[in-house]
CSV table of C-alpha atoms in Angstrom, one decimal:
chain,number,residue,atom,x,y,z
A,1,MET,CA,0.0,0.0,0.0
A,2,THR,CA,1.4,3.3,-0.9
A,3,ASN,CA,0.4,6.9,0.0
A,4,ASN,CA,-0.7,7.5,-3.6
A,5,PRO,CA,-4.1,5.8,-4.2
A,6,SER,CA,-5.0,5.0,-7.8
A,7,SER,CA,-6.4,7.9,-9.7
A,8,SER,CA,-9.0,5.6,-11.5
A,9,ALA,CA,-12.5,6.9,-10.9
A,10,GLU,CA,-14.0,3.5,-10.8
A,11,ARG,CA,-12.5,0.1,-9.6
A,12,VAL,CA,-13.6,-3.4,-10.4
A,13,VAL,CA,-12.8,-6.4,-8.1
A,14,HIS,CA,-13.4,-9.8,-9.5
A,15,VAL,CA,-14.4,-12.7,-7.2
A,16,PRO,CA,-13.2,-15.8,-8.9
A,17,LEU,CA,-15.5,-18.7,-8.1
A,18,GLY,CA,-15.8,-20.7,-11.3
A,19,ASP,CA,-19.3,-20.6,-12.7
A,20,ARG,CA,-20.4,-18.4,-9.6
A,21,SER,CA,-17.8,-15.7,-10.2
A,22,TYR,CA,-19.0,-12.2,-10.1
A,23,ASP,CA,-17.7,-8.5,-10.2
A,24,ILE,CA,-17.8,-5.8,-7.5
A,25,LEU,CA,-18.1,-2.5,-9.1
A,26,ILE,CA,-16.8,0.5,-6.9
A,27,GLY,CA,-17.4,4.1,-7.9
A,28,SER,CA,-19.7,7.0,-8.2
A,29,GLY,CA,-23.1,7.0,-9.8
A,30,LEU,CA,-23.9,3.3,-9.7
A,31,VAL,CA,-27.4,3.5,-8.4
A,32,ALA,CA,-28.5,5.4,-11.5
A,33,ARG,CA,-26.6,2.8,-13.7
A,34,ALA,CA,-27.7,-0.2,-11.8
A,35,GLY,CA,-30.5,-1.2,-14.3
A,36,ALA,CA,-28.0,-1.2,-17.2
A,37,GLU,CA,-25.4,-3.1,-15.2
A,38,ILE,CA,-27.9,-5.7,-14.2
A,39,ALA,CA,-29.5,-6.0,-17.6
A,40,ALA,CA,-26.1,-6.7,-19.1
A,41,ARG,CA,-25.6,-9.8,-16.8
A,42,LEU,CA,-28.9,-11.3,-16.2
A,43,LYS,CA,-31.5,-12.8,-18.6
A,44,GLY,CA,-34.7,-12.1,-16.7
A,45,ARG,CA,-36.6,-8.9,-17.1
A,46,LYS,CA,-38.4,-8.8,-13.8
A,47,ALA,CA,-36.9,-7.4,-10.5
A,48,ALA,CA,-37.8,-7.2,-6.9
A,49,VAL,CA,-36.0,-4.6,-4.7
A,50,ILE,CA,-35.8,-5.1,-0.9
A,51,THR,CA,-34.9,-2.2,1.2
A,52,ASP,CA,-35.6,-0.5,4.5
A,53,VAL,CA,-37.5,2.6,5.4
A,54,ASN,CA,-34.4,4.8,5.8
A,55,VAL,CA,-32.5,3.8,2.6
A,56,GLY,CA,-35.8,3.5,0.6
A,57,ALA,CA,-36.6,7.1,1.2
A,58,LEU,CA,-33.3,8.1,-0.2
A,59,TYR,CA,-32.6,5.8,-3.1
A,60,LEU,CA,-35.5,3.6,-4.0
A,61,GLU,CA,-37.1,5.9,-6.5
A,62,ALA,CA,-33.8,6.4,-8.4
A,63,LEU,CA,-33.2,2.7,-8.4
A,64,MET,CA,-36.7,1.9,-9.7
A,65,ARG,CA,-36.3,4.4,-12.4
A,66,SER,CA,-32.9,2.9,-13.4
A,67,LEU,CA,-34.6,-0.5,-13.6
A,68,ALA,CA,-37.5,0.8,-15.7
A,69,ASP,CA,-35.2,2.6,-18.1
A,70,ALA,CA,-33.3,-0.8,-18.6
A,71,GLY,CA,-36.5,-2.7,-19.4
A,72,PHE,CA,-37.3,-4.3,-16.1
A,73,GLN,CA,-40.7,-4.7,-14.5
A,74,ALA,CA,-39.8,-4.1,-10.9
A,75,VAL,CA,-41.5,-4.2,-7.6
A,76,SER,CA,-40.2,-3.3,-4.2
A,77,LEU,CA,-40.6,-4.3,-0.5
A,78,THR,CA,-39.8,-1.9,2.2
A,79,LEU,CA,-39.0,-3.4,5.7
A,80,PRO,CA,-38.3,-1.7,9.0
A,81,ALA,CA,-34.7,-0.5,9.6
A,82,GLY,CA,-32.3,-2.1,12.2
A,83,GLU,CA,-30.8,-5.4,13.3
A,84,LYS,CA,-34.0,-6.8,14.6
A,85,THR,CA,-35.2,-7.0,10.9
A,86,LYS,CA,-33.0,-9.9,10.6
A,87,SER,CA,-35.7,-12.3,11.9
A,88,PHE,CA,-37.8,-15.3,10.8
A,89,GLU,CA,-40.9,-12.9,10.7
A,90,HIS,CA,-39.3,-10.6,8.2
A,91,LEU,CA,-37.7,-13.4,6.2
A,92,MET,CA,-41.2,-14.8,5.7
A,93,THR,CA,-42.4,-11.5,4.5
A,94,ALA,CA,-39.6,-11.3,2.0
A,95,CYS,CA,-40.1,-14.8,0.7
A,96,ASP,CA,-43.9,-14.2,0.3
A,97,ALA,CA,-43.2,-10.9,-1.5
A,98,LEU,CA,-40.9,-12.6,-4.0
A,99,LEU,CA,-43.4,-15.3,-4.6
A,100,ASP,CA,-46.4,-12.9,-4.8
A,101,ALA,CA,-44.5,-11.0,-7.6
A,102,ARG,CA,-43.9,-14.2,-9.3
A,103,ILE,CA,-40.1,-13.7,-9.5
A,104,GLU,CA,-38.5,-16.5,-11.4
A,105,ARG,CA,-35.0,-18.0,-11.2
A,106,ASN,CA,-33.5,-15.7,-14.0
A,107,ASP,CA,-35.0,-12.5,-12.5
A,108,ALA,CA,-33.2,-10.1,-10.2
A,109,VAL,CA,-33.7,-9.9,-6.5
A,110,ILE,CA,-31.9,-6.7,-5.4
A,111,ALA,CA,-30.8,-5.8,-1.9
A,112,LEU,CA,-30.7,-2.0,-1.5
A,113,GLY,CA,-29.4,-1.3,1.9
A,114,GLY,CA,-26.9,-2.1,4.5
A,115,GLY,CA,-25.7,-5.4,6.0
A,116,VAL,CA,-29.1,-6.2,7.6
A,117,ILE,CA,-31.1,-6.0,4.3
A,118,GLY,CA,-28.2,-7.6,2.4
A,119,ASP,CA,-28.1,-10.7,4.7
A,120,LEU,CA,-31.9,-11.0,4.8
A,121,THR,CA,-32.4,-10.5,1.1
A,122,GLY,CA,-29.6,-12.9,0.2
A,123,PHE,CA,-31.1,-15.6,2.5
A,124,ALA,CA,-34.6,-15.2,0.8
A,125,ALA,CA,-33.0,-15.3,-2.7
A,126,GLY,CA,-31.1,-18.4,-1.7
A,127,ILE,CA,-34.1,-20.4,-0.6
A,128,VAL,CA,-37.0,-19.1,-2.7
A,129,ARG,CA,-37.5,-21.5,-5.7
A,130,ARG,CA,-34.2,-23.0,-4.3
A,131,GLY,CA,-32.1,-20.1,-5.7
A,132,LEU,CA,-32.8,-16.7,-7.5
A,133,ARG,CA,-30.5,-14.3,-9.1
A,134,PHE,CA,-29.2,-11.9,-6.5
A,135,VAL,CA,-27.7,-8.4,-6.7
A,136,GLN,CA,-26.2,-6.5,-3.8
A,137,LEU,CA,-26.4,-2.7,-3.9
A,138,PRO,CA,-24.9,-2.0,-0.4
A,139,THR,CA,-25.6,1.5,1.0
A,140,SER,CA,-23.3,1.5,4.1
A,141,LEU,CA,-19.5,1.3,4.2
A,142,LEU,CA,-19.7,-1.8,6.3
A,143,ALA,CA,-21.9,-3.5,3.8
A,144,GLN,CA,-19.7,-2.3,0.9
A,145,VAL,CA,-16.4,-3.7,2.3
A,146,ASP,CA,-17.7,-6.7,4.2
A,147,SER,CA,-21.2,-8.2,4.2
A,148,SER,CA,-22.1,-7.7,0.6
A,149,VAL,CA,-19.1,-9.7,-0.6
A,150,GLY,CA,-18.6,-13.5,0.0
A,151,GLY,CA,-22.0,-15.0,0.0
A,152,LYS,CA,-22.8,-15.1,3.7
A,153,THR,CA,-26.5,-14.6,4.4
A,154,GLY,CA,-28.7,-15.2,7.4
A,155,ILE,CA,-30.9,-14.0,10.2
A,156,ASN,CA,-30.5,-13.8,14.0
A,157,THR,CA,-32.3,-15.9,16.5
A,158,ARG,CA,-32.5,-15.8,20.3
A,159,HIS,CA,-29.5,-18.1,20.3
A,160,GLY,CA,-27.3,-15.5,18.7
A,161,LYS,CA,-26.4,-13.6,15.6
A,162,ASN,CA,-26.3,-15.0,12.1
A,163,LEU,CA,-26.9,-18.6,13.3
A,164,VAL,CA,-29.5,-19.4,10.6
A,165,GLY,CA,-28.5,-18.8,7.0
A,166,VAL,CA,-27.0,-20.1,3.9
A,167,PHE,CA,-23.9,-19.4,1.7
A,168,TYR,CA,-25.3,-17.9,-1.4
A,169,GLN,CA,-23.1,-15.8,-3.7
A,170,PRO,CA,-24.4,-12.6,-5.5
A,171,ASP,CA,-24.3,-12.2,-9.2
A,172,LEU,CA,-23.1,-8.7,-8.9
A,173,VAL,CA,-22.2,-6.1,-6.2
A,174,LEU,CA,-22.6,-2.4,-7.0
A,175,ALA,CA,-20.9,-0.3,-4.4
A,176,ASP,CA,-21.9,3.3,-5.1
A,177,THR,CA,-19.5,5.6,-3.2
A,178,ASP,CA,-21.9,8.5,-3.5
A,179,VAL,CA,-24.4,6.9,-1.2
A,180,LEU,CA,-21.9,6.9,1.6
A,181,ASN,CA,-22.3,10.8,1.8
A,182,THR,CA,-25.6,10.3,3.4
A,183,LEU,CA,-24.4,8.1,6.2
A,184,SER,CA,-24.2,9.6,9.7
A,185,GLU,CA,-20.7,9.9,11.1
A,186,ARG,CA,-21.6,7.0,13.5
A,187,GLU,CA,-22.5,4.7,10.7
A,188,PHE,CA,-19.4,5.5,8.7
A,189,ARG,CA,-17.1,5.1,11.6
A,190,ALA,CA,-18.7,1.7,12.3
A,191,GLY,CA,-18.1,0.6,8.7
A,192,TYR,CA,-14.5,1.9,9.0
A,193,ALA,CA,-13.9,-0.8,11.7
A,194,GLU,CA,-14.2,-3.5,9.1
A,195,VAL,CA,-11.8,-1.6,6.7
A,196,ALA,CA,-9.1,-1.5,9.5
A,197,LYS,CA,-9.8,-5.2,10.0
A,198,TYR,CA,-8.2,-6.2,6.7
A,199,GLY,CA,-5.1,-4.4,7.7
A,200,LEU,CA,-5.0,-6.2,11.1
A,201,ILE,CA,-5.6,-9.6,9.5
A,202,ASP,CA,-2.7,-9.7,7.1
A,203,LYS,CA,-2.1,-6.4,5.5
A,204,PRO,CA,0.1,-4.3,8.0
A,205,ASP,CA,1.1,-1.8,5.2
A,206,PHE,CA,-2.5,-1.2,4.7
A,207,PHE,CA,-3.1,-0.5,8.4
A,208,SER,CA,-0.2,1.9,8.3
A,209,TRP,CA,-1.7,3.6,5.3
A,210,LEU,CA,-4.9,4.0,7.1
A,211,GLU,CA,-3.2,5.5,10.2
A,212,ASN,CA,-1.8,8.1,7.8
A,213,ASN,CA,-4.8,8.6,5.5
A,214,TRP,CA,-7.9,8.0,7.5
A,215,ARG,CA,-9.1,11.6,7.3
A,216,ASP,CA,-9.0,11.3,3.5
A,217,VAL,CA,-11.1,8.1,3.7
A,218,PHE,CA,-13.6,9.9,5.7
A,219,SER,CA,-13.9,12.9,3.6
A,220,GLY,CA,-14.4,11.0,0.4
A,221,GLY,CA,-12.6,11.0,-3.0
A,222,MET,CA,-10.0,8.6,-4.2
A,223,ALA,CA,-8.7,7.6,-0.8
A,224,ARG,CA,-12.2,6.3,0.0
A,225,THR,CA,-12.5,4.4,-3.2
A,226,GLU,CA,-9.0,2.9,-2.8
A,227,ALA,CA,-9.8,1.8,0.9
A,228,ILE,CA,-13.0,0.1,-0.3
A,229,ALA,CA,-11.2,-1.5,-3.3
A,230,VAL,CA,-8.4,-2.9,-1.1
A,231,SER,CA,-10.9,-4.2,1.5
A,232,CYS,CA,-13.0,-5.9,-1.2
A,233,GLN,CA,-9.9,-7.4,-2.9
A,234,ALA,CA,-8.8,-8.8,0.4
A,235,LYS,CA,-12.1,-10.4,1.1
A,236,SER,CA,-12.3,-11.7,-2.4
A,237,ASP,CA,-9.0,-13.4,-2.0
A,238,VAL,CA,-10.0,-15.1,1.2
A,239,VAL,CA,-13.4,-16.2,-0.1
A,240,ALA,CA,-11.9,-17.5,-3.4
A,241,ALA,CA,-9.6,-19.7,-1.3
A,242,ASP,CA,-12.1,-20.9,1.3
A,243,GLU,CA,-15.7,-20.1,0.3
A,244,ARG,CA,-17.5,-21.9,3.1
A,245,GLU,CA,-15.3,-21.1,6.0
A,246,ASN,CA,-13.6,-24.5,6.5
A,247,GLY,CA,-10.3,-22.8,7.2
A,248,GLN,CA,-8.7,-19.5,6.7
A,249,ARG,CA,-11.9,-17.7,5.9
A,250,ALA,CA,-12.5,-17.6,9.6
A,251,LEU,CA,-9.7,-14.9,9.7
A,252,LEU,CA,-12.4,-12.4,8.5
A,253,ASN,CA,-14.1,-12.9,11.9
A,254,LEU,CA,-11.2,-11.1,13.7
A,255,GLY,CA,-12.8,-9.2,16.6
A,256,HIS,CA,-16.2,-10.8,15.9
A,257,THR,CA,-16.3,-13.5,18.6
A,258,PHE,CA,-16.1,-11.0,21.2
A,259,GLY,CA,-18.0,-8.5,19.2
A,260,HIS,CA,-21.1,-10.8,18.6
A,261,ALA,CA,-21.2,-11.6,22.3
A,262,LEU,CA,-21.5,-8.0,23.1
A,263,GLU,CA,-24.1,-7.5,20.5
A,264,ALA,CA,-26.1,-10.3,22.0
A,265,ALA,CA,-25.6,-8.9,25.4
A,266,THR,CA,-27.1,-5.5,24.3
A,267,ASN,CA,-30.1,-7.4,22.6
A,268,TYR,CA,-29.0,-5.9,19.3
A,269,ASP,CA,-30.0,-2.4,20.5
A,270,SER,CA,-28.4,0.0,17.9
A,271,ALA,CA,-28.9,2.9,20.3
A,272,ARG,CA,-26.4,1.2,22.6
A,273,LEU,CA,-24.1,-0.7,20.1
A,274,VAL,CA,-24.0,-1.2,16.4
A,275,HIS,CA,-22.1,-4.0,14.6
A,276,GLY,CA,-19.0,-2.0,13.7
A,277,GLU,CA,-18.6,-0.6,17.1
A,278,ALA,CA,-18.8,-4.2,18.6
A,279,VAL,CA,-16.1,-5.3,16.1
A,280,SER,CA,-13.8,-2.3,17.1
A,281,ILE,CA,-14.1,-3.4,20.8
A,282,GLY,CA,-13.7,-6.9,19.7
A,283,MET,CA,-10.5,-6.4,17.7
A,284,VAL,CA,-9.0,-4.5,20.6
A,285,LEU,CA,-10.0,-7.4,23.0
A,286,ALA,CA,-8.6,-9.9,20.5
A,287,HIS,CA,-5.2,-8.1,20.5
A,288,GLN,CA,-5.2,-7.7,24.4
A,289,PHE,CA,-6.1,-11.3,24.8
A,290,SER,CA,-3.3,-12.4,22.4
A,291,ALA,CA,-0.9,-10.3,24.6
A,292,ARG,CA,-2.3,-12.0,27.7
A,293,LEU,CA,-1.4,-15.4,26.2
A,294,ASN,CA,2.1,-14.1,25.4
A,295,LEU,CA,1.5,-14.4,21.6
A,296,ALA,CA,1.9,-10.7,20.8
A,297,SER,CA,3.4,-7.5,22.3
A,298,PRO,CA,1.1,-5.3,24.4
A,299,ASP,CA,2.4,-2.5,22.2
A,300,ASP,CA,0.4,-3.9,19.3
A,301,SER,CA,-2.9,-3.7,21.2
A,302,LEU,CA,-2.1,-0.2,22.3
A,303,ARG,CA,-1.5,0.7,18.6
A,304,VAL,CA,-4.7,-0.8,17.5
A,305,ALA,CA,-6.7,0.8,20.3
A,306,ALA,CA,-5.1,4.2,19.6
A,307,HIS,CA,-6.0,4.3,15.9
A,308,LEU,CA,-9.6,3.2,16.6
A,309,LYS,CA,-10.0,5.7,19.3
A,310,THR,CA,-8.5,8.4,17.2
A,311,VAL,CA,-11.2,7.8,14.5
A,312,GLY,CA,-13.9,7.9,17.1
A,313,LEU,CA,-14.7,4.2,17.7
A,314,PRO,CA,-15.2,2.6,21.1
A,315,ILE,CA,-12.4,0.5,22.3
A,316,SER,CA,-13.5,-1.0,25.6
A,317,MET,CA,-16.7,-2.5,27.2
A,318,ASN,CA,-16.8,0.4,29.5
A,319,GLU,CA,-18.0,2.6,26.7
A,320,ILE,CA,-21.2,0.7,26.0
A,321,PRO,CA,-24.1,2.6,27.5
A,322,GLY,CA,-26.1,0.7,30.1
A,323,ASP,CA,-25.3,-2.4,32.2
A,324,LEU,CA,-23.8,-5.5,30.7
A,325,PRO,CA,-24.6,-9.0,31.9
A,326,PRO,CA,-22.0,-10.9,33.9
A,327,ALA,CA,-18.9,-12.3,32.2
A,328,GLU,CA,-20.4,-15.7,32.4
A,329,VAL,CA,-23.3,-14.7,30.2
A,330,LEU,CA,-20.9,-13.3,27.7
A,331,MET,CA,-19.1,-16.7,27.8
A,332,ASP,CA,-22.4,-18.4,27.0
A,333,ALA,CA,-22.7,-16.3,23.9
A,334,ILE,CA,-19.2,-17.1,22.8
A,335,ALA,CA,-19.8,-20.8,23.3
A,336,GLN,CA,-22.7,-20.5,20.9
A,337,ASP,CA,-20.5,-18.9,18.2
A,338,LYS,CA,-20.5,-20.4,14.7
A,339,LYS,CA,-16.7,-21.1,15.0
A,340,VAL,CA,-17.1,-23.5,17.9
A,341,LYS,CA,-16.1,-27.0,16.8
A,342,SER,CA,-16.8,-30.0,18.9
A,343,GLY,CA,-17.5,-27.8,21.8
A,344,LYS,CA,-13.9,-26.2,21.6
A,345,LEU,CA,-13.5,-22.5,21.5
A,346,THR,CA,-12.0,-21.0,18.4
A,347,PHE,CA,-10.7,-17.5,18.3
A,348,ILE,CA,-8.9,-15.4,15.7
A,349,LEU,CA,-5.8,-14.2,17.6
A,350,THR,CA,-2.7,-12.4,16.5
A,351,ARG,CA,1.1,-12.4,16.8
A,352,GLY,CA,1.2,-8.8,15.8
A,353,ILE,CA,-0.2,-6.1,13.5
A,354,GLY,CA,-1.2,-8.0,10.4
A,355,GLN,CA,-0.4,-11.4,11.8
A,356,SER,CA,-3.7,-12.9,12.7
A,357,PHE,CA,-4.3,-16.6,12.8
A,358,VAL,CA,-7.0,-19.2,13.7
A,359,ALA,CA,-6.5,-20.5,17.3
A,360,ASP,CA,-8.3,-23.8,18.0
A,361,ASP,CA,-9.1,-25.1,21.4
A,362,VAL,CA,-8.7,-21.9,23.3
A,363,PRO,CA,-9.1,-22.6,27.1
A,364,ALA,CA,-12.5,-21.4,28.3
A,365,SER,CA,-11.0,-20.7,31.7
A,366,GLU,CA,-8.6,-18.2,30.2
A,367,VAL,CA,-11.3,-16.5,28.2
A,368,LEU,CA,-13.5,-16.2,31.2
A,369,SER,CA,-10.8,-14.8,33.4
A,370,PHE,CA,-9.9,-12.3,30.7
A,371,LEU,CA,-13.6,-11.2,30.3
A,372,LYS,CA,-13.9,-10.7,34.1
A,373,GLU,CA,-10.8,-8.6,33.9
A,374,LYS,CA,-12.1,-6.4,31.3
A,375,HIS,CA,-15.9,-6.3,32.4
A,376,PRO,CA,-17.1,-3.0,33.7
A,377,ARG,CA,-17.4,-3.2,37.4
């Protein structure tokens, strides 16, 4: 990574998965061009757009116009905003809407929204008629660099986050950088946590670049496009090598084991904690826990915490509003994590900045002791 991002106005990242390969287009004006881009790739001429009330008010009209101009007969479904929309109830609503519209296998199901809408819509597309064509049009930074890429779909249950779902790859991802200008500062910062994650996994030069250029990423322009493109390429590389998370794809969950437990502990209340904030705290905890196990220097966790704090992200459980349940309850959530195998805890730990690895059979006693140490008194 250099300090001179590419001058190209638009970037294309290819996800190579054989006959399920697809492109991620990153650049300006892609909502207005969505119909033409989809029409060039899909045979069907019907489309169903699923969005939420917040995003729909901003971009649904323009997207529907783009689809009509490209010759699509399009319908739309608008769902409530927020993490609680990832439920069986709203999944059923989405499936019924697709069937009511008589969407067929070659038609387009389009997710217009952040990670919640993308995960829910992808799940519906994957199970209705045993698989419909699926397009992601992510409208948050977090979704553009993470959840829209790689084919993970799902909903939450009382047992935890994303525990019911399928792997179902999109046919196209359109990451319009213009839509990020309408995000709140909090939402953008939350997405930035996932950008920083890619540097912390295995791209130390990228993390250094972010430390020096994060203000430009926040303000927009080519630095933002570059950061999104590097993030998408990093995820594409991992997904191509391990599509169904049988091995190294688990690295993408750096910070997520702790983070998901914190989300569950706050009952997915976005007023208290959103996903990217949970990941930020989780990544700091992962580096601190690695130092506790003498795997990494404490200086690394201090550096990670310093950068995330500088951009305005929370870095400790103490910063989560309201009371948290006891450490033992957080441990229960961790034990339900998707990465648990044969009852043994699996964590993404690190030997330093950009040196993450999958650690199997982490002692539960060590984790519990660590959580008690970090838990707000």
